[in-house]
XYZ file of C-alpha atoms in Angstrom:
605
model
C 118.514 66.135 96.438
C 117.789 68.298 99.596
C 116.360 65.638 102.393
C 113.933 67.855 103.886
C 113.053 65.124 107.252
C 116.532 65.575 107.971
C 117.063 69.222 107.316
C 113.495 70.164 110.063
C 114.659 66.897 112.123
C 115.976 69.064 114.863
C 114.242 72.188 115.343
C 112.421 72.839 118.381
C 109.236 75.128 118.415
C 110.271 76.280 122.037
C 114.284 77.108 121.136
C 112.665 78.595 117.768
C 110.523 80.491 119.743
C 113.440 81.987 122.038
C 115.965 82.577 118.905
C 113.459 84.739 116.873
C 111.007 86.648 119.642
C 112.013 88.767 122.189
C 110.044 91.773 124.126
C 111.392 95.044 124.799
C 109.590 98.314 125.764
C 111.661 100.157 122.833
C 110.519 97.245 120.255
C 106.811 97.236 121.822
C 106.703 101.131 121.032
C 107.723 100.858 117.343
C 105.432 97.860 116.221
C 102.625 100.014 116.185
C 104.490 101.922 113.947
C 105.465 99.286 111.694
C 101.776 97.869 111.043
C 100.604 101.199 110.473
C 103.141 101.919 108.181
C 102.169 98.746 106.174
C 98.428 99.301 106.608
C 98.778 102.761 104.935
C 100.657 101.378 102.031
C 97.920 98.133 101.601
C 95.207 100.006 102.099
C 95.331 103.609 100.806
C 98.917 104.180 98.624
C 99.071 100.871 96.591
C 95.484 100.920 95.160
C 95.611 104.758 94.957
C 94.136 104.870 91.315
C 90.853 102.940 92.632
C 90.763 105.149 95.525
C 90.975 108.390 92.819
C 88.705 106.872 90.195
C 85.890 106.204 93.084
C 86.644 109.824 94.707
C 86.362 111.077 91.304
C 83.352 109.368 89.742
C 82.992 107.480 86.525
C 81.917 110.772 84.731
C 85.079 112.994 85.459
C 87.370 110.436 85.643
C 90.158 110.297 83.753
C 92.348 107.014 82.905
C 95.372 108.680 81.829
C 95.440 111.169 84.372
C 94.824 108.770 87.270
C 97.624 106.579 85.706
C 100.475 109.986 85.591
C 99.304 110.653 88.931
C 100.090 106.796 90.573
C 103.253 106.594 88.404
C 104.430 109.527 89.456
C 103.858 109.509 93.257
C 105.437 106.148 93.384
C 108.594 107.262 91.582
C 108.679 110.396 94.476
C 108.128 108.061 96.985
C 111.086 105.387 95.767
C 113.127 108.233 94.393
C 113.389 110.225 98.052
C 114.822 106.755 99.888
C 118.500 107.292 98.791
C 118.102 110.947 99.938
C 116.443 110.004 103.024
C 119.128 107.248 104.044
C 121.822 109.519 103.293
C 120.613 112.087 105.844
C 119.397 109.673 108.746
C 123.078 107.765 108.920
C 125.321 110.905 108.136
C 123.219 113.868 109.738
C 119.692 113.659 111.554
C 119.930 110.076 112.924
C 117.335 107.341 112.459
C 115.102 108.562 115.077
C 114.563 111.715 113.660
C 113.834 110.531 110.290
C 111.646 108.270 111.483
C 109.425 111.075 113.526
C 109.673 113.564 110.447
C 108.156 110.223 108.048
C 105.374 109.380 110.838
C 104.217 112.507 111.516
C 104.001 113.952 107.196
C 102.201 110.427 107.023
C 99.775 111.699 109.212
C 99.366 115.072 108.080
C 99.054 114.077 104.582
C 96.033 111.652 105.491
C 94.297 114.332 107.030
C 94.688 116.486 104.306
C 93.201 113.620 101.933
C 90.184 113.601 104.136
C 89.870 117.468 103.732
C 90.398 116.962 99.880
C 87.223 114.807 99.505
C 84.949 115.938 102.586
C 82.580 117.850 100.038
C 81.877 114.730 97.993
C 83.953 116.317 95.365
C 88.095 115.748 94.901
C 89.628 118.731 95.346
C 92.813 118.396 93.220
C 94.476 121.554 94.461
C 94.135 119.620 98.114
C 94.803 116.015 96.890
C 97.703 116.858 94.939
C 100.136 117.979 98.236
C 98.699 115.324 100.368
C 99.987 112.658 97.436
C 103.640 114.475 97.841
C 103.554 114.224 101.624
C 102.284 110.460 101.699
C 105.041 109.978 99.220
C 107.686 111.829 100.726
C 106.749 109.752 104.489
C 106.988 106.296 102.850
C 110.258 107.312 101.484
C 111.939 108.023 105.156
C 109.942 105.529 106.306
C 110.682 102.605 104.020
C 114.501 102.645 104.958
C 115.027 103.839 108.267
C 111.999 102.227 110.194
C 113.248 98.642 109.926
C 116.909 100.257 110.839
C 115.702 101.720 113.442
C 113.481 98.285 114.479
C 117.196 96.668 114.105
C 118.997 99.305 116.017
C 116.275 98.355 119.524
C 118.067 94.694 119.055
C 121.537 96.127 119.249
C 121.870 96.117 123.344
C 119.755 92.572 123.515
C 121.752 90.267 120.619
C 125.324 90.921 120.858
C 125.116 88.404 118.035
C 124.602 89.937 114.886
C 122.997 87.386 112.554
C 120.634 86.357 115.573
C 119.527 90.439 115.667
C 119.217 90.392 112.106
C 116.758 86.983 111.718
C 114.863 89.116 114.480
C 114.454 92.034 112.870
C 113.231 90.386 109.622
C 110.579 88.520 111.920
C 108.934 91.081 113.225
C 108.619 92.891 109.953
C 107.249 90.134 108.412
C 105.075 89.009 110.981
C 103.264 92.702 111.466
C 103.468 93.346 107.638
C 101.225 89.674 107.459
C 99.064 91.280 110.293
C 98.514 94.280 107.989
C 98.030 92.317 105.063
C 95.241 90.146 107.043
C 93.744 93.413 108.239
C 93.532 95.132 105.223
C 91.467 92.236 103.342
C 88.787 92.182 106.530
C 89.142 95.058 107.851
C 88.329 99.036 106.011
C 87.435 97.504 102.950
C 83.419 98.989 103.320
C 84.926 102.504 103.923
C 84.578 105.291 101.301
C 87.696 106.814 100.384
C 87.374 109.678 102.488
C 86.180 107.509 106.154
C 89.177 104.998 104.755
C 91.539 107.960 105.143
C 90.358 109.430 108.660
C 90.295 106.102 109.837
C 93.973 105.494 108.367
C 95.122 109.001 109.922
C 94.096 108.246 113.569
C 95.719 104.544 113.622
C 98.733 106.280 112.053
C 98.790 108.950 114.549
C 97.561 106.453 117.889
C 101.338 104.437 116.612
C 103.242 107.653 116.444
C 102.046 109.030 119.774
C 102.924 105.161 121.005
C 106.337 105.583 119.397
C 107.008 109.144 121.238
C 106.452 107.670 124.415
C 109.022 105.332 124.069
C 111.650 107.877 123.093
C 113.665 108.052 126.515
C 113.871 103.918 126.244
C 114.957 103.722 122.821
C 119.222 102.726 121.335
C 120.618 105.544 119.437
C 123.119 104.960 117.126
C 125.869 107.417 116.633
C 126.133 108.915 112.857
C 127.921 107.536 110.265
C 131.116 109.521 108.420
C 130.074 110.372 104.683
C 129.682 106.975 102.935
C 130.169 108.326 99.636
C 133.459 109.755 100.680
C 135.797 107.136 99.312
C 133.730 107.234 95.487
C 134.452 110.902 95.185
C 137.291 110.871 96.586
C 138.746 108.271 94.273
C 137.069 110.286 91.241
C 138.876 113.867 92.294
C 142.105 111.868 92.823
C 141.866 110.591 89.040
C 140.279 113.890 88.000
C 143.415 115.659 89.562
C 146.000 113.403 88.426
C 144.300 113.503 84.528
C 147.493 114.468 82.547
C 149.884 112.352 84.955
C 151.920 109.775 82.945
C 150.938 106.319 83.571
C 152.078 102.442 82.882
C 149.810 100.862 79.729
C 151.525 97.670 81.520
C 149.976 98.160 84.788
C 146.218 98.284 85.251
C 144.118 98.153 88.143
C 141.211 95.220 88.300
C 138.844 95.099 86.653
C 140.265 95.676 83.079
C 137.666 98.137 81.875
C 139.064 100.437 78.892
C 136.666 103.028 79.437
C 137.639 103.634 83.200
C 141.432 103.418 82.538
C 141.220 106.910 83.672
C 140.259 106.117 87.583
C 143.749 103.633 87.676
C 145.581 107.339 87.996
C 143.866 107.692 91.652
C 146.062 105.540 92.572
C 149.224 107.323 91.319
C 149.095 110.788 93.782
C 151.726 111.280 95.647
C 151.615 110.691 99.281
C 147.850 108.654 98.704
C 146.577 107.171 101.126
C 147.331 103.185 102.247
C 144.643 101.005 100.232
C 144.054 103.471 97.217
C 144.814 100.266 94.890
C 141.413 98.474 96.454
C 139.764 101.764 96.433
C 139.788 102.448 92.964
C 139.241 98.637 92.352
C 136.197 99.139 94.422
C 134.968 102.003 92.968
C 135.515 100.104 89.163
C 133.620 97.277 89.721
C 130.861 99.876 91.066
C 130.521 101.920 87.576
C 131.076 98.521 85.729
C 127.624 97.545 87.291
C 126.021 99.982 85.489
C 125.050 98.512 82.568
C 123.062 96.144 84.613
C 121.214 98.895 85.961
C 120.089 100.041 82.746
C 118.278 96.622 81.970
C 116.987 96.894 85.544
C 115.696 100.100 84.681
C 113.897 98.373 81.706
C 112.708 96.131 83.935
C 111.027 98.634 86.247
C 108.721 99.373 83.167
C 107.152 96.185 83.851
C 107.230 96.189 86.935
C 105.526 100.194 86.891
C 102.667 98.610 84.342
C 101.802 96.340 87.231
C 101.416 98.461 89.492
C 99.363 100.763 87.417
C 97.501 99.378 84.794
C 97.153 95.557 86.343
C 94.782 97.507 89.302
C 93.080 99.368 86.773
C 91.902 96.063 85.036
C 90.652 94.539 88.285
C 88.886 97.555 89.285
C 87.060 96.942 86.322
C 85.973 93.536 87.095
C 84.467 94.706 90.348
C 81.159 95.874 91.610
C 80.734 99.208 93.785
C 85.045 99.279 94.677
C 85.132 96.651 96.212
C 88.830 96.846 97.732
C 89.004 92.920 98.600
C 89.994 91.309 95.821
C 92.022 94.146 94.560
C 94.034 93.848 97.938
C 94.309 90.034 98.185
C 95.755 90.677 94.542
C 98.666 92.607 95.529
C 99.265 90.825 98.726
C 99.618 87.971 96.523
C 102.304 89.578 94.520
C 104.199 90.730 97.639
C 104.137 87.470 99.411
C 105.244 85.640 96.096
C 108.192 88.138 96.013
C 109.045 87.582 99.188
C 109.001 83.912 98.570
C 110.965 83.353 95.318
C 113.727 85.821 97.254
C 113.758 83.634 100.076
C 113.743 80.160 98.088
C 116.392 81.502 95.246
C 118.579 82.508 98.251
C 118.446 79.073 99.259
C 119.069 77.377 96.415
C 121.531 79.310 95.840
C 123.619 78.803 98.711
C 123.218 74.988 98.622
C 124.567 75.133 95.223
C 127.274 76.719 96.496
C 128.010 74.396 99.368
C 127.588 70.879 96.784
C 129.181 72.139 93.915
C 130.882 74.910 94.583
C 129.471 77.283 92.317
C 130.339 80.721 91.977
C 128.104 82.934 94.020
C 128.222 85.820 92.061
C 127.310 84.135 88.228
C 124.671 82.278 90.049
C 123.000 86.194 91.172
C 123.555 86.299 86.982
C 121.190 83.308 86.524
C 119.062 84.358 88.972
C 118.720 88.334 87.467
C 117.920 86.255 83.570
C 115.468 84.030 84.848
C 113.685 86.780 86.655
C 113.692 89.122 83.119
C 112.407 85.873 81.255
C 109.407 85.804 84.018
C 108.732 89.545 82.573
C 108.075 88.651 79.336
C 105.583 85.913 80.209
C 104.205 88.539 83.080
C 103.434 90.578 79.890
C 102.379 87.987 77.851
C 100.042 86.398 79.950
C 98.482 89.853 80.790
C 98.293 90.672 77.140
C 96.259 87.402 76.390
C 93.976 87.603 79.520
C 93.467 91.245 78.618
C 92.147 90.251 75.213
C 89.443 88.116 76.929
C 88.651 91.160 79.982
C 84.721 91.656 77.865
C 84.112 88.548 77.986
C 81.109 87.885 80.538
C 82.606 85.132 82.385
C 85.466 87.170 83.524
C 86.304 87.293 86.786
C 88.904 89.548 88.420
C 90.731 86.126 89.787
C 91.412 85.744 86.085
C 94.265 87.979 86.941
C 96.237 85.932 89.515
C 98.336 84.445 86.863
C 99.836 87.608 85.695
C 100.172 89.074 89.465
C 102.006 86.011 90.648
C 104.779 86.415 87.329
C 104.680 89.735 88.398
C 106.115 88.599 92.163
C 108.048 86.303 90.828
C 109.602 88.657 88.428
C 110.152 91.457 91.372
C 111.481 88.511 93.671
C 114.271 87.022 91.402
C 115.481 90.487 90.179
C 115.452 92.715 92.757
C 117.302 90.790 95.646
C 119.801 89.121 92.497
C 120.800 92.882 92.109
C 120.938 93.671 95.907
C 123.565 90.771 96.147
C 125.553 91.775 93.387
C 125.456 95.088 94.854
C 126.383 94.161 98.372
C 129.469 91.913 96.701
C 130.671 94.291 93.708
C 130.113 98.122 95.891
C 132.145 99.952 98.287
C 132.169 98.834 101.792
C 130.791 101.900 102.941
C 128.040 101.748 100.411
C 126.781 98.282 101.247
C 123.660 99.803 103.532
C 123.204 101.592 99.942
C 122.103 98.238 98.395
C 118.330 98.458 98.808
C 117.888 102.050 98.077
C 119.964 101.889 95.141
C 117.405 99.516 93.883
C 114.552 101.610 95.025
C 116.303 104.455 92.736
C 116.319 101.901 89.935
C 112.582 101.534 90.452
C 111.993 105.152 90.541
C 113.211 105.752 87.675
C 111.052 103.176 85.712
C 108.151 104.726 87.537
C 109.132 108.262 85.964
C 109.683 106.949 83.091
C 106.594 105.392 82.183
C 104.694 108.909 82.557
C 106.127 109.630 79.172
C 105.056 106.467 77.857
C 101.772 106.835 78.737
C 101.653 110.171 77.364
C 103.251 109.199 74.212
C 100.609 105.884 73.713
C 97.586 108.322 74.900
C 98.027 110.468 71.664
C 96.325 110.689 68.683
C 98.850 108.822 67.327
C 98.582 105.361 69.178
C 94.946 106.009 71.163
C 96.307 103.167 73.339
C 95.063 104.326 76.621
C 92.365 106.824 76.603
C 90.129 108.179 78.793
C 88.122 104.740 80.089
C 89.064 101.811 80.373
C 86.841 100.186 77.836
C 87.985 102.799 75.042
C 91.562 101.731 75.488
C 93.792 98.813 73.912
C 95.595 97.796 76.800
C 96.448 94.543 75.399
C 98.300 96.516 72.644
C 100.423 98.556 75.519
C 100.594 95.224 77.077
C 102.816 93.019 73.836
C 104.772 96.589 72.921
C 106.155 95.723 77.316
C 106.818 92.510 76.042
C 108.688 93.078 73.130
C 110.762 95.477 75.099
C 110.960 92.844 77.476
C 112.462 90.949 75.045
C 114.693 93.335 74.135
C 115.601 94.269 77.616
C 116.699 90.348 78.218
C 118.528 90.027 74.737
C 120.896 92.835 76.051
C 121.186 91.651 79.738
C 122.103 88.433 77.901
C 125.210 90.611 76.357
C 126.002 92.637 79.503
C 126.265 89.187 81.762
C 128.729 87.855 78.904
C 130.668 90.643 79.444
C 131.052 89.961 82.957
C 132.375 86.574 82.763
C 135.293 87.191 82.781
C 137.230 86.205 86.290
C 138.286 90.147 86.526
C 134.513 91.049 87.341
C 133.683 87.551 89.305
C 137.009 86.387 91.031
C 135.559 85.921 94.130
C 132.494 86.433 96.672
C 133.559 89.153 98.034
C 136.510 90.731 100.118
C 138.206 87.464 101.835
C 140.818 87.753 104.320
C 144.019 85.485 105.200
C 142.276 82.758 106.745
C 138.891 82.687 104.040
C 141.937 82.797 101.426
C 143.899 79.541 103.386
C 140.636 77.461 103.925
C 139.387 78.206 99.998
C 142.919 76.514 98.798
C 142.473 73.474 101.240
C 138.902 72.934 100.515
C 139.230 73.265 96.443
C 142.032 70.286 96.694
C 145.742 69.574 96.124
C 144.853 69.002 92.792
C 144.202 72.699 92.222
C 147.397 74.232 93.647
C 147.842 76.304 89.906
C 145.045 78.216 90.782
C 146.052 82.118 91.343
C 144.926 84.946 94.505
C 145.220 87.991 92.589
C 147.167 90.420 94.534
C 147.363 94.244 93.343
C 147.837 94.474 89.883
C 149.532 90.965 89.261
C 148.772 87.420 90.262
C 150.672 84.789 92.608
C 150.001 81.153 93.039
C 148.557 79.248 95.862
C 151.842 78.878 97.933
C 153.247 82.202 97.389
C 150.388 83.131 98.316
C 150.440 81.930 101.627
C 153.414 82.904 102.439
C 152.667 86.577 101.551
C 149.724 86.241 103.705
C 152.155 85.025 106.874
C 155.225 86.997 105.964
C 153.037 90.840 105.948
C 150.849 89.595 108.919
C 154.399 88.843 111.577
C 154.106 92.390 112.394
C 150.121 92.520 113.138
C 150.443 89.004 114.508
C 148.029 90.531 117.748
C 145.923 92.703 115.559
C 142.463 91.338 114.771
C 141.523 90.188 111.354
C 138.069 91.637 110.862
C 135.639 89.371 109.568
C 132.197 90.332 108.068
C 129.715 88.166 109.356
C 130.163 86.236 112.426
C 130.540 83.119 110.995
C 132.589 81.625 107.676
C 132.040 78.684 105.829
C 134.728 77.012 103.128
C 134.015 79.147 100.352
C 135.279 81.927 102.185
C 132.099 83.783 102.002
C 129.656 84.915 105.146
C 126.889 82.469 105.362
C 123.561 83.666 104.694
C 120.608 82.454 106.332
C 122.010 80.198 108.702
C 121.855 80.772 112.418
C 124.884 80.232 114.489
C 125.599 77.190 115.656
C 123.486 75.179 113.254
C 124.215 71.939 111.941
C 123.281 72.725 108.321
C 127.141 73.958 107.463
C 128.748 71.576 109.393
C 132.127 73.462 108.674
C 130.918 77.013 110.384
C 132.435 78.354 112.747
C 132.182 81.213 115.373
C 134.311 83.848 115.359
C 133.010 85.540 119.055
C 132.145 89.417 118.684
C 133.389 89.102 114.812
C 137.087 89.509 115.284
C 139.905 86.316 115.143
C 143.516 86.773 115.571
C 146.200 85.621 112.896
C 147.498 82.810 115.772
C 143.364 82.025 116.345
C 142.733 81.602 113.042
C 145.696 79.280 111.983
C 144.483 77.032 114.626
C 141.550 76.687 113.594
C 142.579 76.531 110.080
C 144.765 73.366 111.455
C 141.622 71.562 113.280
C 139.063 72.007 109.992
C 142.569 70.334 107.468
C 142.533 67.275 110.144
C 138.930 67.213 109.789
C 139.150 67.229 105.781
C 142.139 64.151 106.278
């Protein structure tokens, strides 16, 4: 049992102070930015259909058409990020993506005013402002906290100190936005709500200019999808070469038998064996990304049809309780993220768990809390006419919802960041914001498929629809959806798929066989296509490093703990992982190393 007393017993509100704040003109210049950004997406993009059903009027408006249009736009808007990403670290730079977001933001809020300044939508208006909000909170929703961490670079030499500091202040001004959105334009029409959003937006971005001869550039990045297609021409080129049914590449995977040739070209380059390794365990993920595609149904139905339901339980669009709503969902994702991670890595540090079938746990328990998201919001839906309802009936349903969002999405991130290519593990969160895109598109021809004459599921009002129907057919596919995860995560229990946490080097490899006891000495570091036990092992490790003996080992995060993985969440020099320890600007030598391997053994006897 976690002893909390002891765990807070010494922090100090003045040293916390110091670790996590620090001023700079650069970071001054982009927090503007960064609450308008989230303002924007509170306020105007993430209650769009109650903004288009109020622009429209109850007469003309139009359920299913309001739905496409919010479905849609989000899957534009989540679909663009990879794109985006791609050309701020290989091409433009973060800056530059960052002024081309800000300043389409802006234009497309003005041209939302002009839309609706006759008291009338104009479609033909509305429609390319939509793709240009969109198409901003794609570059924006990447880069801008890159950028945010890129102003720390020059100040924290330490990198998980710059990181914790970057996640404060974008959690800190997004909670600003969120307490400004609930008090703040709520009374505005839709078109004020949009002039007002467009001049905040455009007061940050004029901020952020100013600040551009103060700001850290970072250089650009070589292609980080170089090494995947690289590895796939190889294999493509080398198709009718003959190859060894004895010798295999990990992990065993029948189907992608084919990539092991990659390896075979003549003259390849050194570390084509861990490239094509790399590059298997990345298209062995993908059957987890279809359930997580599933998943983005549900998680497209909330942000759809979930606001359309408490728009209908209140008077004259009111915008507060719809808001507080969705903040609620976001702040229970972030929440359940943060506490899973926890648990997680305490789990890890008493008993040793594997870190990568725990993310496995962690991804079912998070598709279970979709069915009872759907569940809950079929039942509560059933009981939406009744006169006592009250649009706080819905909180249940939107905190499953966070919940949901929270367990899945980072569970996938991690797997992503342990499983990918090295130079796609920036790739993570986009990659999931694809996965989400894609559920966004694909519930267009859903709706369009329960609209028809067929189904009359959704029609064109609320009251004429059956969305507790739409509602139980999510959660049977819900069901489904976690029946086949169940299958997929069976399939990858197997120690080819979940050998480790991760790349570990000579020392992470040394302290793992100290720390898992004598008693375990039979237990195998695979090495290329076979396996060796714990002592050859060793002396492989020693024997191929004699000639690097002053080279640097690289190590990933600045600190390693005795599971040989990068601690997570834990600030250097803490006292929570007694057995962490520093490793300077992230680089230890092979003599360095050994020594310290000998002080932690004496510590263990």
């Amino acid at each position: 049992m976690v002893n909390f007393r002891q765990l807070f017993a010494g922090l100090n509100p003045r040293q916390l102070f110091t670790y996590y704040v620090v001023i700079s003109t650069p970071i001054f210049c982009t927090l503007g930015l960064v609450f308008s950004y989230k303002l924007v997406g509170m306020t105007y993009l993430e209650v769009l259909i109650t903004h288009i059903s109020e622009a429209v009027g109850e007469s003309k408006y139009d359920l299913r058409q309001a739905a496409i249009i919010e479905n849609f736009m989000e899957g534009l808007s989540m679909g663009s990020v990879v794109l985006f990403a791609f050309v701020a670290d290989v091409h433009t730079g973060r800056y530059v993506m960052v002024v081309y977001g800000a300043g389409v933001c802006v234009a497309g809020l003005f041209l939302s005013f002009i839309a609706s300044r006759t008291g009338t939508l104009n479609f033909g208006c509305f429609i390319p402002a939509l793709v240009l909000l969109s198409l901003g909170r794609g570059a924006l929703s990447v880069t801008l906290p890159a950028f945010l961490d890129d102003q720390l670079r020059e100040i924290d030499v330490d990198e998980e100190r710059r990181r914790r500091r970057t996640k404060f202040w974008w959690f800190l001004l997004s909670f600003a936005a969120a307490i400004f959105s609930i008090f703040g334009p709520r009374r505005l029409t839709f078109k004020y709500l949009a002039v007002e959003l467009a001049l905040v937006t455009g007061a940050s971005f004029l901020m952020f200019v100013s600040g551009t001869m103060f700001y850290n550039f970072v250089d650009a990045i070589e292609n980080p999808f170089r090494d995947l297609g690289m590895v796939i021409v190889r294999a493509l080129q080398n198709i009718n070469a003959d190859y060894s049914s004895d010798t295999q590449i990990l992990p065993p995977v029948p189907c992608l038998r084919w990539l092991d040739k990659a390896a075979t070209v003549q003259g390849s380059e050194t570390g084509s064996v861990e490239q094509v390794s790399r590059v298997k365990r990345l298209f062995r993920m993908l059957p987890l990304w279809s359930c997580f595609l599933f998943l983005s149904l549900v998680l497209a139905t909330g942000d759809t049809f979930f606001i359309i339901e408490a728009t209908s339980l209140v008077k004259n669009y009111d915008l507060t309780p719809i808001i507080i709503l969705n903040n609620l969902a976001a702040v229970t994702e972030f929440v359940v993220s943060i506490f899973s991670r926890f648990v997680i890595r305490k789990l890890r540090e008493r008993r040793q768990f594997n870190k990568q079938k725990m993310e496995l746990v962690r991804i079912g328990l998070g598709m279970s809390c979709s069915v009872s998201c759907c569940l809950v919001a079929w039942a509560i839906s059933m009981a939406r006419m009744s006169p006592n309802m009250n649009v706080y009936w819905l909180t249940l349903q939107y905190i499953l919802l966070g919940v949901t969002a929270g367990l899945c999405t980072d569970g996938f991130s991690s797997l992503f960041r342990i499983q990918g290519l090295e130079s796609l593990l920036s790739f993570g969160p986009p990659f999931g914001q694809l996965a989400r895109a894609l559920g966004e598109l694909a519930s267009v021809p859903f709706i369009m498929i329960f609209s028809g004459a067929r189904f009359k599921w959704i029609q064109k009002d609320l009251e004429h629809s059956h969305l507790d129907k739409y509602y139980l057919f999510m959660a049977g596919l819900s069901i489904v959806n976690v029946f086949m995860y169940c299958l997929v995560a069976w399939w990858y229990r197997d120690d080819a798929f979940l050998a480790g946490d991760g790349e570990m080097g000579l020392v992470d490899e040394l302290i793992h066989g100290v720390a898992s006891g004598f008693g375990e000495l039979q237990d195998t570091i695979p090495v290329g296509d076979g396996e060796m036990g714990l002592v050859d092992g060793l002396f492989h490790g020693v024997t191929s490093g004699l000639d690097e003996m002053e080279d640097p080992i690289p190590m990933e995060d600045e600190e390693m703990n005795i599971g040989g993985e990068p601690m997570e969440g834990v600030a250097p020099g803490s006292e929570e992982w007694p057995y962490a320890f520093p490793i300077g600007d992230g680089e230890m030598g092979l003599t360095e190393g050994l020594i310290e391997l000998q002080n932690i053994v004496s510590g263990f006897m």
